[in-house]
Coordinates of C-alpha atoms and ligand atoms in Angstrom, one line a residue:
X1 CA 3.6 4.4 17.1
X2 CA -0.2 3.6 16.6
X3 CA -1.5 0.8 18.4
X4 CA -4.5 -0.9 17.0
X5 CA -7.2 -2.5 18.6
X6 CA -6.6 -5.9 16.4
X7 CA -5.4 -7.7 18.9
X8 CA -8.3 -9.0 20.7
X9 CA -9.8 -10.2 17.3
X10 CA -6.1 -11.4 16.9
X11 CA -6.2 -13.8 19.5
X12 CA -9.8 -14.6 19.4
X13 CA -8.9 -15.8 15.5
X14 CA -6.2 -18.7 15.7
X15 CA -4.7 -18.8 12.4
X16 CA -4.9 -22.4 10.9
X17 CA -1.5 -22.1 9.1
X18 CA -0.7 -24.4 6.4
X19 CA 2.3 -25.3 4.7
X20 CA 1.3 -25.4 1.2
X21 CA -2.5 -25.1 0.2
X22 CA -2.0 -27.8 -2.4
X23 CA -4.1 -30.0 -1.1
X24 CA -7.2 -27.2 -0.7
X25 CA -6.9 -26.2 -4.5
X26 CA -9.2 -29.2 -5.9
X27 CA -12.1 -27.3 -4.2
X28 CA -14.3 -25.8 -6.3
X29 CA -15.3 -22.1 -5.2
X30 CA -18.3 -22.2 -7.4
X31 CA -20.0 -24.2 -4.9
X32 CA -19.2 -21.1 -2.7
X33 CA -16.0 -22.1 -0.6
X34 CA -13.1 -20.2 -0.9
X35 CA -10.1 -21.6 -1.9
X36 CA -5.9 -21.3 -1.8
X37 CA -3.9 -22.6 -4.9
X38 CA 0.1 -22.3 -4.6
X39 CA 2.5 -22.7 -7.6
X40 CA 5.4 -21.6 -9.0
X41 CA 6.2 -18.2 -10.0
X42 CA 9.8 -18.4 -11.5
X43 CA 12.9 -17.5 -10.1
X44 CA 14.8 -14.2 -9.3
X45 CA 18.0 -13.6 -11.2
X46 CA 20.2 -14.5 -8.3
X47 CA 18.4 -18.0 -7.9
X48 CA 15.9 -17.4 -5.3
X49 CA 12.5 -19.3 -5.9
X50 CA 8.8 -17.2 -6.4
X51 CA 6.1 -18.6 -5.3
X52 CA 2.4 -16.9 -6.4
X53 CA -0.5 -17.2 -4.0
X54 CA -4.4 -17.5 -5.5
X55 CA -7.0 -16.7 -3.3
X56 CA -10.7 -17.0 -4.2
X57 CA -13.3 -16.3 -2.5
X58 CA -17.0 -17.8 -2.1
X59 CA -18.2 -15.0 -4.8
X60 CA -15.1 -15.5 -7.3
X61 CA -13.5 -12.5 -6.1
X62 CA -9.8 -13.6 -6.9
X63 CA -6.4 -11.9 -5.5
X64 CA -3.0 -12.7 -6.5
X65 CA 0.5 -12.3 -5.0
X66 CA 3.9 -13.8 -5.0
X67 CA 6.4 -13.9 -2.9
X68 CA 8.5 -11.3 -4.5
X69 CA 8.2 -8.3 -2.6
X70 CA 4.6 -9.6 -1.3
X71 CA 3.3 -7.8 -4.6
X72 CA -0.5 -8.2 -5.5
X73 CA 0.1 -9.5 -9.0
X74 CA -3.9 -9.0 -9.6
X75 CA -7.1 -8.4 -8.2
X76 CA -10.4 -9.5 -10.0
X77 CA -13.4 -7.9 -8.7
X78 CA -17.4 -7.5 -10.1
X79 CA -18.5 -4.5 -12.2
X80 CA -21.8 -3.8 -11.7
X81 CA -23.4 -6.5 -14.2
X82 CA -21.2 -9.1 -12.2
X83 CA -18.1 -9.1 -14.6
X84 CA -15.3 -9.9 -12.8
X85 CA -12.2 -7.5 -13.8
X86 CA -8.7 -6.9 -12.5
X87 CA -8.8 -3.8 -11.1
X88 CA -5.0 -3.5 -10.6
X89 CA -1.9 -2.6 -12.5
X90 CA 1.3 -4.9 -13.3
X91 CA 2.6 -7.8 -14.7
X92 CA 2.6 -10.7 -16.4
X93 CA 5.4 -12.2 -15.4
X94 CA 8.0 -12.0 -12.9
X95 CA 10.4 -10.8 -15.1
X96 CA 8.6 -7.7 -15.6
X97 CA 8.4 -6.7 -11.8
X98 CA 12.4 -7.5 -11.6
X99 CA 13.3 -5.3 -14.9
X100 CA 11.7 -2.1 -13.5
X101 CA 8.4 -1.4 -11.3
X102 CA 7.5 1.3 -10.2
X103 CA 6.5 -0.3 -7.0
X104 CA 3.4 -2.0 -8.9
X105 CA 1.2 -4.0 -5.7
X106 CA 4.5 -3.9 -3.6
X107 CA 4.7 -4.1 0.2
X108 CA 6.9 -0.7 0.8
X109 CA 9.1 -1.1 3.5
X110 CA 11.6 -0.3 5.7
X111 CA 9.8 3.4 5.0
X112 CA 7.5 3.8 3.1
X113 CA 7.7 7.7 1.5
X114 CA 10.4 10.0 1.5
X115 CA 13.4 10.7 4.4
X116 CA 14.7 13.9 3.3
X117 CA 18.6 14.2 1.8
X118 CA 18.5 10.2 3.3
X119 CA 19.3 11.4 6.7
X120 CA 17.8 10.7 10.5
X121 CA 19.4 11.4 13.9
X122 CA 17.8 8.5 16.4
X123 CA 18.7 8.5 20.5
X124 CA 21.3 11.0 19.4
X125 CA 22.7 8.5 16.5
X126 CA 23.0 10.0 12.9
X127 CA 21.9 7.9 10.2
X128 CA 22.5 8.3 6.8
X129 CA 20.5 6.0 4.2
X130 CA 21.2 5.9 0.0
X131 CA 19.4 8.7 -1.7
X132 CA 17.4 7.2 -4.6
X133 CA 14.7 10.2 -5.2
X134 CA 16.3 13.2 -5.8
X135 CA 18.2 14.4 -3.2
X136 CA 15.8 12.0 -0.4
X137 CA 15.3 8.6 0.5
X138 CA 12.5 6.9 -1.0
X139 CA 10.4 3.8 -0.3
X140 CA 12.6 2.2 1.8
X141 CA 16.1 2.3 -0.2
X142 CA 17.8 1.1 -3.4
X143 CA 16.2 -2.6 -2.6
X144 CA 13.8 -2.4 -0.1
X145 CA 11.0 -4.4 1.1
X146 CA 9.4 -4.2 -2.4
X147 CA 12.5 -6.4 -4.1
X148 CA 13.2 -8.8 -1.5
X149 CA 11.4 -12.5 -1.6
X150 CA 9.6 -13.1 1.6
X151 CA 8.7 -16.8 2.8
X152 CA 5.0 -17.2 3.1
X153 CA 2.5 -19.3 4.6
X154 CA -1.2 -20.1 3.4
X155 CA -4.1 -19.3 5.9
X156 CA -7.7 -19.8 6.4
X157 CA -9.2 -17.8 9.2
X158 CA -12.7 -16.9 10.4
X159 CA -12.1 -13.7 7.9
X160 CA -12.0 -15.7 5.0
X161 CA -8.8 -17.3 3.3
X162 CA -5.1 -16.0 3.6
X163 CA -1.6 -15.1 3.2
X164 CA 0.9 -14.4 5.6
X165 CA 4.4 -12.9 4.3
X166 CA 7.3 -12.7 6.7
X167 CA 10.6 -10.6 5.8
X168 CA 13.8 -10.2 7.8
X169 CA 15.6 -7.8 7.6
X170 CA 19.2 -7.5 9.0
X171 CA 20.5 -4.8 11.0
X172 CA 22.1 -1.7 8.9
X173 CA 19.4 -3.6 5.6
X174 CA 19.9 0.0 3.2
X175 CA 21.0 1.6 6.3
X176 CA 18.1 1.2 9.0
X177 CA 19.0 -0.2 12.6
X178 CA 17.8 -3.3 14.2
X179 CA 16.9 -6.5 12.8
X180 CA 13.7 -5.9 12.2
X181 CA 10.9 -8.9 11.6
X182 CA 8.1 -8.0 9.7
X183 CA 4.8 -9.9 8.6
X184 CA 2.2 -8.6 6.2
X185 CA -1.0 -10.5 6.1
X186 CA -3.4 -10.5 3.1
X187 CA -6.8 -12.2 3.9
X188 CA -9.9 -12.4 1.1
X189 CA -12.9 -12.0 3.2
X190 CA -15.9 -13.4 1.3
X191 CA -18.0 -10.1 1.9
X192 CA -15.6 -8.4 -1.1
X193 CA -12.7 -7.5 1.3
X194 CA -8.9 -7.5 1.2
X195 CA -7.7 -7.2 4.6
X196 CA -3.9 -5.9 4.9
X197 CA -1.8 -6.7 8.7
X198 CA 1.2 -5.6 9.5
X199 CA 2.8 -6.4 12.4
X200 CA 6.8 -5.8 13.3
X201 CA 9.4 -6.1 15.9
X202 CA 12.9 -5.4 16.1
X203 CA 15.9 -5.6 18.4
X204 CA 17.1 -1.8 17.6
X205 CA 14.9 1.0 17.3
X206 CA 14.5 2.0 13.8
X207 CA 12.1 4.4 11.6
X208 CA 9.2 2.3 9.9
X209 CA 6.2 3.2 8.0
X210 CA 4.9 -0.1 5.9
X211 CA 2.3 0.1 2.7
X212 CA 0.8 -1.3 0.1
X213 CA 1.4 0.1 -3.2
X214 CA -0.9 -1.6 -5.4
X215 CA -2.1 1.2 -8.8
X216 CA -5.9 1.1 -8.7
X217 CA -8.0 1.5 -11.6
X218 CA -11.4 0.1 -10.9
X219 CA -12.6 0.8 -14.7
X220 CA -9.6 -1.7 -15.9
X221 CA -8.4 0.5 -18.1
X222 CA -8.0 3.8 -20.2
X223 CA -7.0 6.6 -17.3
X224 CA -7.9 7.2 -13.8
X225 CA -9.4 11.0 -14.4
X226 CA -12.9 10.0 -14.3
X227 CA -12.7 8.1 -11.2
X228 CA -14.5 9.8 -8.5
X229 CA -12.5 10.0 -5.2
X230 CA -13.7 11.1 -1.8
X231 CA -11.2 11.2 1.1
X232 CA -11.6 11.9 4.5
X233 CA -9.1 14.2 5.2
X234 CA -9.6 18.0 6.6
X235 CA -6.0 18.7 6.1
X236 CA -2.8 17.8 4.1
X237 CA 1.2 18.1 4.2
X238 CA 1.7 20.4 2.0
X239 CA 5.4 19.8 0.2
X240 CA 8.2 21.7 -1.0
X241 CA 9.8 20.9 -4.5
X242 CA 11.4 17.4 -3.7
X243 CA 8.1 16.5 -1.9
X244 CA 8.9 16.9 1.7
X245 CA 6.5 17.9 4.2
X246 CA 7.2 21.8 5.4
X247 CA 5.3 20.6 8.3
X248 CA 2.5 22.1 8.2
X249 CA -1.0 20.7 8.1
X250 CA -2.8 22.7 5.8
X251 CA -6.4 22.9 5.7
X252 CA -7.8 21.5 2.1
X253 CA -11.0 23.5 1.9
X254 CA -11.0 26.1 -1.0
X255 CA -8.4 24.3 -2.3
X256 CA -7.8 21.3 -4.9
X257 CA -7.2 19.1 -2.2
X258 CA -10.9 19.0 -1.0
X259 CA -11.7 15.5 -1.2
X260 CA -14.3 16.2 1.8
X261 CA -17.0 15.6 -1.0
X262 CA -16.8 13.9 -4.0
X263 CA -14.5 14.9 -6.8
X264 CA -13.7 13.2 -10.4
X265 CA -9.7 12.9 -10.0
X266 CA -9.4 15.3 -13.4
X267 CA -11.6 18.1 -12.0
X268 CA -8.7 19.8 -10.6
X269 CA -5.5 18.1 -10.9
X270 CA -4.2 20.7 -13.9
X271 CA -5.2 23.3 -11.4
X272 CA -2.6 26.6 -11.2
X273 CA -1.8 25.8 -7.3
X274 CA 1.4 25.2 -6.0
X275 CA 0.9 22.0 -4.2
X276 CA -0.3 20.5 -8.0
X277 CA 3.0 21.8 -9.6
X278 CA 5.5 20.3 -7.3
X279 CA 3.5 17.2 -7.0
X280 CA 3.0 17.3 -10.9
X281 CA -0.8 16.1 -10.2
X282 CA -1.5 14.8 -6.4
X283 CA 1.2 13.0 -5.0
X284 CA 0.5 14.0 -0.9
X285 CA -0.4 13.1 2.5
X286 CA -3.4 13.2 3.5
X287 CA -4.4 14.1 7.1
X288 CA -7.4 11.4 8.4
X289 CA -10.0 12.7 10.2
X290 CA -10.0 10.4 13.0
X291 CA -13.0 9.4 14.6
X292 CA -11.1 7.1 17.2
X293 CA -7.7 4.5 17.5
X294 CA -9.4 1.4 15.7
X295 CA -9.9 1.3 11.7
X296 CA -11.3 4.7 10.0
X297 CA -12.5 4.9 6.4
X298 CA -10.1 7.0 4.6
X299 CA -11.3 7.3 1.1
X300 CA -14.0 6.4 -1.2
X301 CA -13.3 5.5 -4.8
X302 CA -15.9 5.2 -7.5
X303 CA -15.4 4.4 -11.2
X304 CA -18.9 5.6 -12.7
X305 CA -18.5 3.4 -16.0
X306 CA -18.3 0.2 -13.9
X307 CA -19.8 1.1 -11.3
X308 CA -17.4 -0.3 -8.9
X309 CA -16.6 1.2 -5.5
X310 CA -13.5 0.7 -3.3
X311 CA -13.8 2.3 0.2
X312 CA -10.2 2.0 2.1
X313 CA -10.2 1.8 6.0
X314 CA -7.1 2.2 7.9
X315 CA -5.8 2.4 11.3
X316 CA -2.9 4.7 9.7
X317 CA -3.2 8.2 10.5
X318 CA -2.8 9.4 7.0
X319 CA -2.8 8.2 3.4
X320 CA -0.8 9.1 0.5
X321 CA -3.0 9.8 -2.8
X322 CA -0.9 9.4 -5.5
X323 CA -2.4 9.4 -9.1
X324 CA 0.0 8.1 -11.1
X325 CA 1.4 11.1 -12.5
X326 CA 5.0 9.5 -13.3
X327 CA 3.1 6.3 -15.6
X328 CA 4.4 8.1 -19.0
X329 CA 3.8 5.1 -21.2
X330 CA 6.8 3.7 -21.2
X331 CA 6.0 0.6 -19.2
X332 CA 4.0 -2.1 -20.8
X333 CA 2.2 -4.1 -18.2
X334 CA -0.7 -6.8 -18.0
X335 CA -2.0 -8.0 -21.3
X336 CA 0.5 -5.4 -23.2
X337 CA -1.1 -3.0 -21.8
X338 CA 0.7 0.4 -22.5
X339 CA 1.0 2.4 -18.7
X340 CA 0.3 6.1 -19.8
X341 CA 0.1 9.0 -18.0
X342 CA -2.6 8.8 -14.9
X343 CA -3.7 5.6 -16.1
X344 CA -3.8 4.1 -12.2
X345 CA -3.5 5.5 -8.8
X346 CA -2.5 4.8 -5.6
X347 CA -4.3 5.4 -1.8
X348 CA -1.0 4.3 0.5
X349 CA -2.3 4.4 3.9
X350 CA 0.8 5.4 6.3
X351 CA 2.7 7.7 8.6
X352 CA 3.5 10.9 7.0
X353 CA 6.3 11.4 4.8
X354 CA 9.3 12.4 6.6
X355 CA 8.4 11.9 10.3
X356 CA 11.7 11.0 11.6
X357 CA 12.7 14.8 10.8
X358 CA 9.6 16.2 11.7
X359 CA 9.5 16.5 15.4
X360 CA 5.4 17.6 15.4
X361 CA 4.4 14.5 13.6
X362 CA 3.2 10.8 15.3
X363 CA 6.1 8.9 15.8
X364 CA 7.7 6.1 13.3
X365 CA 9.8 4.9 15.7
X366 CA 9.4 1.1 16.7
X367 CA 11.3 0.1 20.1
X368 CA 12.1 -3.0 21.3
X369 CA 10.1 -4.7 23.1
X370 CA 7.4 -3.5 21.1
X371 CA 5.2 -4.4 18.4
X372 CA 4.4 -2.5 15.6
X373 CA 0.9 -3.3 14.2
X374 CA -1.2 -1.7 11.2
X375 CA -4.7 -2.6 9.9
X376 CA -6.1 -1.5 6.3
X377 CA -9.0 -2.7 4.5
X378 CA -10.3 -2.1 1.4
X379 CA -13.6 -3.3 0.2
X380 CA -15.4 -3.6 -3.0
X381 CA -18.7 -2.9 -4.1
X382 CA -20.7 -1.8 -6.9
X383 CA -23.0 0.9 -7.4
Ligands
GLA1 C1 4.9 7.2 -4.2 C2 5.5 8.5 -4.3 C3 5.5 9.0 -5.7 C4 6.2 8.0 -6.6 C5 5.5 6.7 -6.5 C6 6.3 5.6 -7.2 O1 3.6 7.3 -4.4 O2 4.9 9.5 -3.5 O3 6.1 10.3 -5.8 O4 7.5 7.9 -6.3 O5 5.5 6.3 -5.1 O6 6.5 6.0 -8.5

């Protein structure tokens, strides 16, 4: 289990929480302070209320999420003539996220990626979890993290301004052990930053491996090919055919999977390699080059019409790059906006896929006692 070095900035920043940020919403961020607005989001099928979060910050930077599944419903950033655009994919309206997501802005959770044919022995227990991916577990189960409603709390921090989602889950939730109590903190920093904590604990030990599985496209639309993607990552996991790791960390050089330099997504993603047939485009772990414990930048994402950047730092020790390769246009999203093929991607910073079977990769395992904690950043710029 990583352990960050967040916690002295933790404890040196005392969350103001607030009930409801009701009262902060008559302040106008055009004067430059950031501001929380809370309302109503609708209600899940079996009666459970959805509340959606605004953030904004001193620049008009604007995320936001609901409750449901602590999803990032949007995310309005500058281009580079100041024209704020949402640079993620989804949906208007509840409803949409409850009919059928492909995890659109989710929190993934209990794990986030694949347990191969569902199964894990843990302290000599088997464990045997529903099989929603072919034959493997996927993305925590048939309702994971991603379809529950958490119970949040408005913030405003030194960072900038905040929400804090908290999810329990019960012991044997889609077939994981422990009660397990998560929070997942999103904060708007004013300097063009969406800071992402996680922090856990639970009373069993149990496999875990939280994301965020927001679909960037920083252009706003059309498809993600021309985006130019750098990731810093000497190796991957290679996969077999239902996207398990063999275990091996393969180098990337010579390969498509050399992100060591900048690449345009499209250059080689209909490349004749193996790796790009099983994954049907890039759909793999990447291996971060670790310069130390605390946060490490993982990948750089530039969108050349816009001219906006996204740089993701993580204290994860790998990331998942995903481009979208299952959007076939058959979801219609934000705006009626048809969801083709490759028209967003996704940068999941995580454990690696599989690592309760894989005896050679960093532990999953949270213990009691213990507390899981997980820092990503991503920050936005224009170039
Ligand atoms: C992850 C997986 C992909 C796909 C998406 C959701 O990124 O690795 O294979 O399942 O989630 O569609």
């Amino acid at each position: 289990m990583l352990k960050t070095t967040s916690r002295g900035l933790r404890r040196a920043i005392v969350p103001l929480l607030l009930a409801s940020a009701a009262c902060d919403a008559a302040v106008d961020h055009a004067a430059g302070v950031a501001t929380m607005k809370r309302e109503s989001f609708g209600t899940t099928p079996s009666g459970e209320a959805v509340d959606l979060v605004t953030l904004t910050n001193a620049h008009g930077v604007e995320l936001r999420a609901m409750t449901y599944g602590a999803i990032i419903v949007s995310l309005k950033v500058p281009d580079r003539a100041g024209q704020l655009g949402d640079v993620v994919l989804g949906y208007d309206s509840l409803a949409g996220y409850v009919k059928s997501s492909p995890y659109f802005g989710a929190i993934v959770g209990r794990y986030g990626n694949r347990i191969a044919k569902g199964k894990f022995t843990l302290d000599g227990a088997d464990y045997t979890l529903a099989v929603n991916n072919g034959p493997n577990a996927l993305h925590g189960g048939l309702t994971g993290f991603d379809k529950v409603v958490w119970s949040a709390d408005t913030m405003r921090t030194a960072e900038g301004v905040g929400i804090q989602f908290r999810y329990v889950s019960k012991d044997g939730e889609e077939g994981y052990p422990g009660t397990l109590t998560a929070t997942v903190t999103y904060t708007l920093a004013d300097a063009s930053e969406v800071h992402i904590g996680y922090e856990a604990t639970t009373d069993k030990a149990t496999p875990l491996n939280l994301t965020q599985h927001s679909y960037f496209n920083l252009a706003g639309q059309g498809d993600i090919m021309s985006h130019v993607l750098t990731l810093n990552a000497d190796r991957f996991t290679p996969v077999d055919a239902t996207l398990i790791p063999t275990g091996e960390l393969a180098l990337v050089a010579g390969t498509p999977f050399d992100f060591t330099s900048p690449h345009a997504i499209g250059d080689r993603i209909n490349a004749d390699h193996p790796q790009i047939a099983f994954g049907g485009g890039y759909d793999h772990n990447f291996v971060l080059t670790r310069a130390d414990t605390g946060l490490t930048l993982a990948a750089v994402l530039k969108e050349p019409t816009s001219g906006r950047v996204l740089e993701v730092r993580t204290t994860e020790p790998g990331v998942q790059f995903y481009s979208g390769n299952f959007l076939d246009g058959t979801l219609t999203g934000k705006g009626g906006v048809v969801y083709a093929h490759r028209t967003g991607l996704c940068l999941e910073t995580q454990h690696y896929p599989d690592s309760p079977n894989q005896k050679t990769f960093p532990s999953t395992i949270l213990r009691p006692g213990e507390t899981y904690r997980s820092r990503t950043v991503w920050r936005f710029g224009v170039e």
